[in-house]
C-alpha positions as a printed NumPy array, in Angstrom:
array([[ -6.065, -19.951,  -3.697],
       [ -3.042, -18.908,  -6.281],
       [  0.444, -18.606,  -5.57 ],
       [  1.977, -15.018,  -7.006],
       [  5.779, -16.434,  -8.391],
       [  8.566, -14.347, -10.157],
       [ 11.077, -16.251, -11.364],
       [ 12.483, -19.545, -11.623],
       [ 14.366, -20.429,  -8.388],
       [ 10.728, -19.132,  -6.857],
       [  8.964, -21.554,  -9.259],
       [ 11.651, -24.275,  -8.144],
       [ 11.492, -23.794,  -3.997],
       [  7.098, -24.52 ,  -4.918],
       [  7.551, -27.322,  -6.355],
       [  9.716, -29.219,  -3.96 ],
       [  6.865, -27.281,  -1.257],
       [  4.961, -29.608,  -3.15 ],
       [  6.722, -32.023,  -3.611],
       [  7.53 , -32.234,   0.078],
       [  3.725, -32.264,   1.314],
       [  2.298, -33.695,  -1.324],
       [  0.372, -30.485,  -1.539],
       [ -1.659, -29.538,  -6.02 ],
       [ -0.78 , -25.692,  -5.891],
       [ -2.207, -23.121,  -8.42 ],
       [  0.744, -21.112,  -9.687],
       [  0.258, -17.867, -11.575],
       [  2.975, -15.671, -12.624],
       [  3.818, -12.051, -12.062],
       [  5.259, -10.89 , -15.221],
       [  7.24 ,  -6.715, -14.855],
       [  5.473,  -4.519, -17.018],
       [  7.183,  -2.313, -16.369],
       [  7.806,  -1.45 , -13.054],
       [ 11.157,  -3.629, -13.278],
       [ 10.552,  -5.123,  -9.076],
       [  9.554,  -7.242, -10.018],
       [  7.992, -10.621, -12.062],
       [  9.774, -12.831, -15.364],
       [ 11.336, -10.126, -17.881],
       [ 11.109, -12.013, -20.941],
       [  8.913, -14.755, -22.63 ],
       [ 11.851, -17.056, -22.847],
       [ 11.867, -17.553, -18.931],
       [  7.984, -17.855, -18.175],
       [  8.484, -20.455, -20.945],
       [ 11.784, -22.184, -19.065],
       [  9.177, -21.871, -16.305],
       [  5.4  , -23.053, -17.78 ],
       [  8.101, -25.528, -18.965],
       [  8.805, -26.699, -15.426],
       [  5.061, -26.765, -14.654],
       [  4.106, -28.692, -17.17 ],
       [  6.591, -31.558, -15.755],
       [  5.187, -31.795, -12.298],
       [  2.326, -32.867, -11.924],
       [  1.134, -31.732,  -8.668],
       [  1.807, -28.143, -10.14 ],
       [ -0.788, -26.465, -12.24 ],
       [ -0.287, -22.767, -13.944],
       [ -3.59 , -20.47 , -12.671],
       [ -2.675, -17.432, -14.728],
       [ -0.689, -13.832, -14.568],
       [ -0.332, -10.846, -12.424],
       [  1.059,  -7.856, -14.248],
       [  0.818,  -4.624, -11.322],
       [  1.587,  -1.418, -13.126],
       [  1.37 ,   1.752, -10.677],
       [  4.663,   3.098, -12.51 ],
       [  2.439,   4.724, -15.241],
       [  0.756,   6.877, -12.68 ],
       [  3.693,   8.15 , -10.332],
       [  5.57 ,   9.236, -13.945],
       [  6.434,  12.563, -14.134],
       [  3.395,  14.028, -15.712],
       [  4.653,  14.761, -18.315],
       [  2.694,  15.331, -22.719],
       [  2.672,  11.994, -23.542],
       [  4.456,  10.567, -21.035],
       [  1.839,   7.998, -19.045],
       [  0.22 ,   7.415, -22.013],
       [  2.948,   5.984, -23.524],
       [  3.309,   3.927, -20.267],
       [  0.46 ,   1.906, -20.399],
       [  0.614,   1.215, -23.987],
       [  3.195,  -0.772, -22.983],
       [  2.493,  -2.592, -19.963],
       [ -0.697,  -3.546, -21.846],
       [  1.682,  -4.625, -24.952],
       [  3.705,  -5.949, -22.476],
       [  0.873,  -8.024, -20.767],
       [ -0.89 ,  -9.337, -24.032],
       [  2.212, -10.898, -25.788],
       [  2.976, -12.639, -22.171],
       [ -0.825, -13.36 , -22.685],
       [ -0.064, -15.549, -25.522],
       [  2.316, -16.648, -24.43 ],
       [  1.297, -18.368, -21.595],
       [ -1.882, -19.655, -23.822],
       [ -0.056, -21.136, -26.407],
       [  1.963, -23.06 , -23.978],
       [  0.56 , -26.894, -22.814],
       [  0.817, -25.768, -19.821],
       [ -2.058, -23.789, -20.507],
       [ -4.731, -26.406, -21.402],
       [ -4.811, -27.763, -17.917],
       [ -5.209, -24.644, -16.619],
       [ -9.863, -23.633, -16.597],
       [-10.421, -20.166, -16.59 ],
       [ -6.888, -18.55 , -15.858],
       [ -6.594, -15.063, -13.848],
       [ -4.952, -12.416, -15.548],
       [ -4.248,  -9.999, -13.338],
       [ -3.657,  -6.091, -13.761],
       [ -3.14 ,  -2.953, -13.012],
       [ -2.938,  -2.257,  -9.041],
       [ -4.954,   1.212,  -7.361],
       [ -3.657,   3.903,  -9.26 ],
       [ -4.428,   3.245, -12.812],
       [ -7.675,  -0.28 , -12.197],
       [ -9.351,   2.986, -14.003],
       [ -7.485,   3.154, -17.075],
       [ -9.348,  -0.883, -18.253],
       [-11.737,  -1.883, -20.173],
       [-12.166,  -5.169, -20.678],
       [-10.896,  -4.383, -24.281],
       [ -7.788,  -7.057, -24.074],
       [ -6.154, -10.321, -22.163],
       [ -6.899,  -8.566, -18.503],
       [ -9.984, -10.317, -16.856],
       [ -9.338,  -8.949, -13.114],
       [ -7.778,  -5.961, -12.072],
       [ -6.083,  -5.524,  -8.826],
       [ -7.745,  -2.958,  -6.115],
       [ -6.454,  -2.884,  -2.565],
       [ -6.108,   0.754,  -0.839],
       [ -8.227,   2.288,  -3.09 ],
       [-10.582,   0.938,  -1.236],
       [ -9.853,   2.982,   2.207],
       [ -7.237,   5.633,   0.478],
       [ -4.693,   6.973,   2.071],
       [ -2.39 ,   9.942,   1.367],
       [  0.014,   8.29 ,  -0.821],
       [ -3.157,   8.046,  -3.068],
       [ -4.31 ,  11.728,  -3.489],
       [ -4.015,  10.905,  -7.434],
       [ -6.34 ,  13.143, -10.555],
       [ -8.191,   9.672, -11.548],
       [ -8.85 ,   8.56 ,  -7.558],
       [-10.341,  12.106,  -6.985],
       [-13.88 ,  11.263,  -6.51 ],
       [-13.134,   8.509,  -3.393],
       [-12.558,   9.394,   0.216],
       [-10.887,   9.037,   2.655],
       [-12.124,   5.618,   4.984],
       [ -9.216,   5.296,   7.708],
       [ -8.03 ,   6.866,  10.389],
       [ -5.708,   6.688,  13.33 ],
       [ -7.315,   7.977,  16.258],
       [ -5.232,   8.669,  19.219],
       [ -6.184,  10.526,  22.35 ],
       [ -4.441,  14.2  ,  23.733],
       [ -2.56 ,  13.316,  27.201],
       [ -1.172,  16.81 ,  27.8  ],
       [ -2.58 ,  20.215,  26.19 ],
       [  0.713,  22.616,  27.269],
       [  0.084,  26.623,  27.823],
       [  2.614,  27.362,  25.225],
       [  4.879,  25.459,  23.545],
       [  7.629,  24.179,  25.611],
       [ 11.125,  22.826,  24.984],
       [ 12.944,  20.553,  27.768],
       [ 14.934,  22.483,  29.964],
       [ 18.444,  23.758,  28.427],
       [ 17.073,  25.171,  25.569],
       [ 13.444,  26.095,  27.05 ],
       [ 14.154,  29.48 ,  25.435],
       [ 14.016,  28.261,  21.739],
       [ 10.6  ,  27.551,  22.542],
       [  9.232,  31.101,  22.67 ],
       [ 11.474,  32.236,  20.12 ],
       [ 10.125,  29.558,  17.435],
       [  6.563,  30.777,  19.194],
       [  6.844,  34.365,  19.261],
       [  8.386,  33.706,  14.943],
       [  5.125,  31.563,  14.133],
       [  1.973,  31.66 ,  14.994],
       [  0.891,  27.819,  14.617],
       [  3.742,  26.519,  16.629],
       [  3.247,  28.211,  19.645],
       [  1.093,  25.964,  21.76 ],
       [  1.929,  21.822,  22.133],
       [  0.347,  18.858,  22.819],
       [  1.581,  15.592,  23.739],
       [ -0.733,  12.225,  22.063],
       [ -0.729,   9.194,  22.891],
       [  1.848,   7.091,  20.27 ],
       [  2.714,   8.653,  17.48 ],
       [  5.781,   8.998,  14.336],
       [  3.319,   6.536,  12.353],
       [  2.898,   6.738,   8.517],
       [  0.241,   9.696,   9.003],
       [ -0.471,  13.046,   9.73 ],
       [ -2.199,  14.703,  11.372],
       [ -5.752,  15.092,   9.614],
       [ -8.116,  16.006,  12.117],
       [ -8.802,  19.275,  13.875],
       [ -6.587,  20.856,  11.314],
       [ -3.704,  22.892,  11.675],
       [ -1.663,  20.578,  13.462],
       [  1.799,  18.753,  12.661],
       [  5.187,  17.203,  14.472],
       [  7.233,  19.177,  15.662],
       [ 10.604,  19.743,  13.751],
       [ 12.307,  20.397,  17.17 ],
       [ 10.88 ,  18.075,  19.49 ],
       [ 11.559,  15.323,  16.878],
       [  9.195,  11.64 ,  17.05 ],
       [  8.187,  10.113,  19.357],
       [  6.802,   6.013,  19.373],
       [  5.347,   6.762,  22.7  ],
       [  4.386,  10.506,  23.2  ],
       [  5.069,  12.381,  19.834],
       [  4.549,  16.343,  20.902],
       [  2.211,  17.877,  18.076],
       [  2.151,  22.319,  17.736],
       [ -0.613,  24.274,  17.39 ],
       [ -1.938,  28.313,  17.099],
       [ -3.273,  26.658,  20.154],
       [ -6.847,  27.421,  17.682],
       [ -8.036,  23.903,  18.219],
       [ -8.254,  24.314,  21.746],
       [ -7.544,  21.408,  22.739],
       [ -8.364,  19.458,  26.211],
       [ -6.561,  16.43 ,  27.691],
       [ -8.474,  13.566,  26.288],
       [ -9.636,  15.453,  22.683],
       [ -9.753,  13.254,  20.155],
       [ -6.835,  13.638,  17.362],
       [ -7.261,  11.991,  14.79 ],
       [ -4.368,  10.761,  11.498],
       [ -4.549,   9.838,   8.049],
       [ -2.58 ,   6.98 ,   6.682],
       [ -0.613,   7.966,   4.319],
       [ -0.284,   3.898,   2.794],
       [ -2.729,   1.527,   4.24 ],
       [ -1.102,  -2.06 ,   4.895],
       [  2.228,  -0.879,   6.469],
       [ -0.065,   1.143,   9.036],
       [ -2.451,  -0.866,   9.039],
       [ -1.16 ,  -4.095,  10.38 ],
       [  0.377,  -1.53 ,  13.629],
       [ -2.794,  -1.725,  14.979],
       [ -5.28 ,  -3.927,  16.09 ],
       [ -9.453,  -4.512,  14.471],
       [-10.114,  -1.72 ,  12.734],
       [-13.158,   0.156,  14.852],
       [-16.639,   0.889,  11.886],
       [-17.706,   4.213,  12.217],
       [-21.389,   4.843,  11.273],
       [-22.316,   8.641,  11.97 ],
       [-21.434,   9.275,  15.493],
       [-21.467,   4.922,  16.325],
       [-18.977,   2.386,  16.123],
       [-21.387,  -0.4  ,  14.007],
       [-18.71 ,  -3.865,  13.822],
       [-15.343,  -4.489,  14.059],
       [-13.676,  -5.7  ,  10.833],
       [ -9.875,  -7.278,  12.032],
       [ -7.152,  -6.847,   9.926],
       [ -4.657,  -8.935,   7.51 ],
       [ -2.103, -10.156,   9.962],
       [  1.999,  -9.825,   7.638],
       [  2.876, -13.204,   6.633],
       [  6.102, -14.306,   8.165]])
């Protein structure tokens, strides 16, 4: 077990926890390799944190973590992403060299140099100080991870929910019912309405194809309305499948994951709960 620490202030909190609970803690330092979302920003701060570890027998430095998701997300202009990757790896190498040279590193047994992330793990080939890559969301590939580097990976997680009511036509509430008729006449993909169980997730309708949320009706986390052309031929108790846009932000809203093989549920996997 390694505890991720990003600032001297956070490190001081872990030090007080170790002292108060008489714990031995292994600490991995997050370093900023260009994302600027968090982490140690300069080598001077890194050395100060390593000094704090060296002065406290209950703490042990265990490695570094550098998350570089920005490399795959910045605009795809010629050379820009390659330059960002070189910058990230160069900063990581400088942090790793400074850490290894510090006395606190002498007690580290096989330090963990974690880098990359789901959008970038395939850009690492073992030719630098990094000895571990982070891969999480790529395992189930939510929609926000539809990236060129992950093209050959398939989505592996969906939300299944039943249809509670299938309307013969898309219909808005009393007072504006006439508007629903106009929309159905103008947009062939909004002629039928389907109320589902739940809704308003960070997810998009995936199957059957052609369904979408109604911008006129609005979102609901109770019984969301989806509209379609009618070709979906959905009836009450039929299932609609959503593809999440992200992984942990969505999976933690549900219970265990039902694992399908063919047409059967073959296992049930618990979801790691959010830390409070």
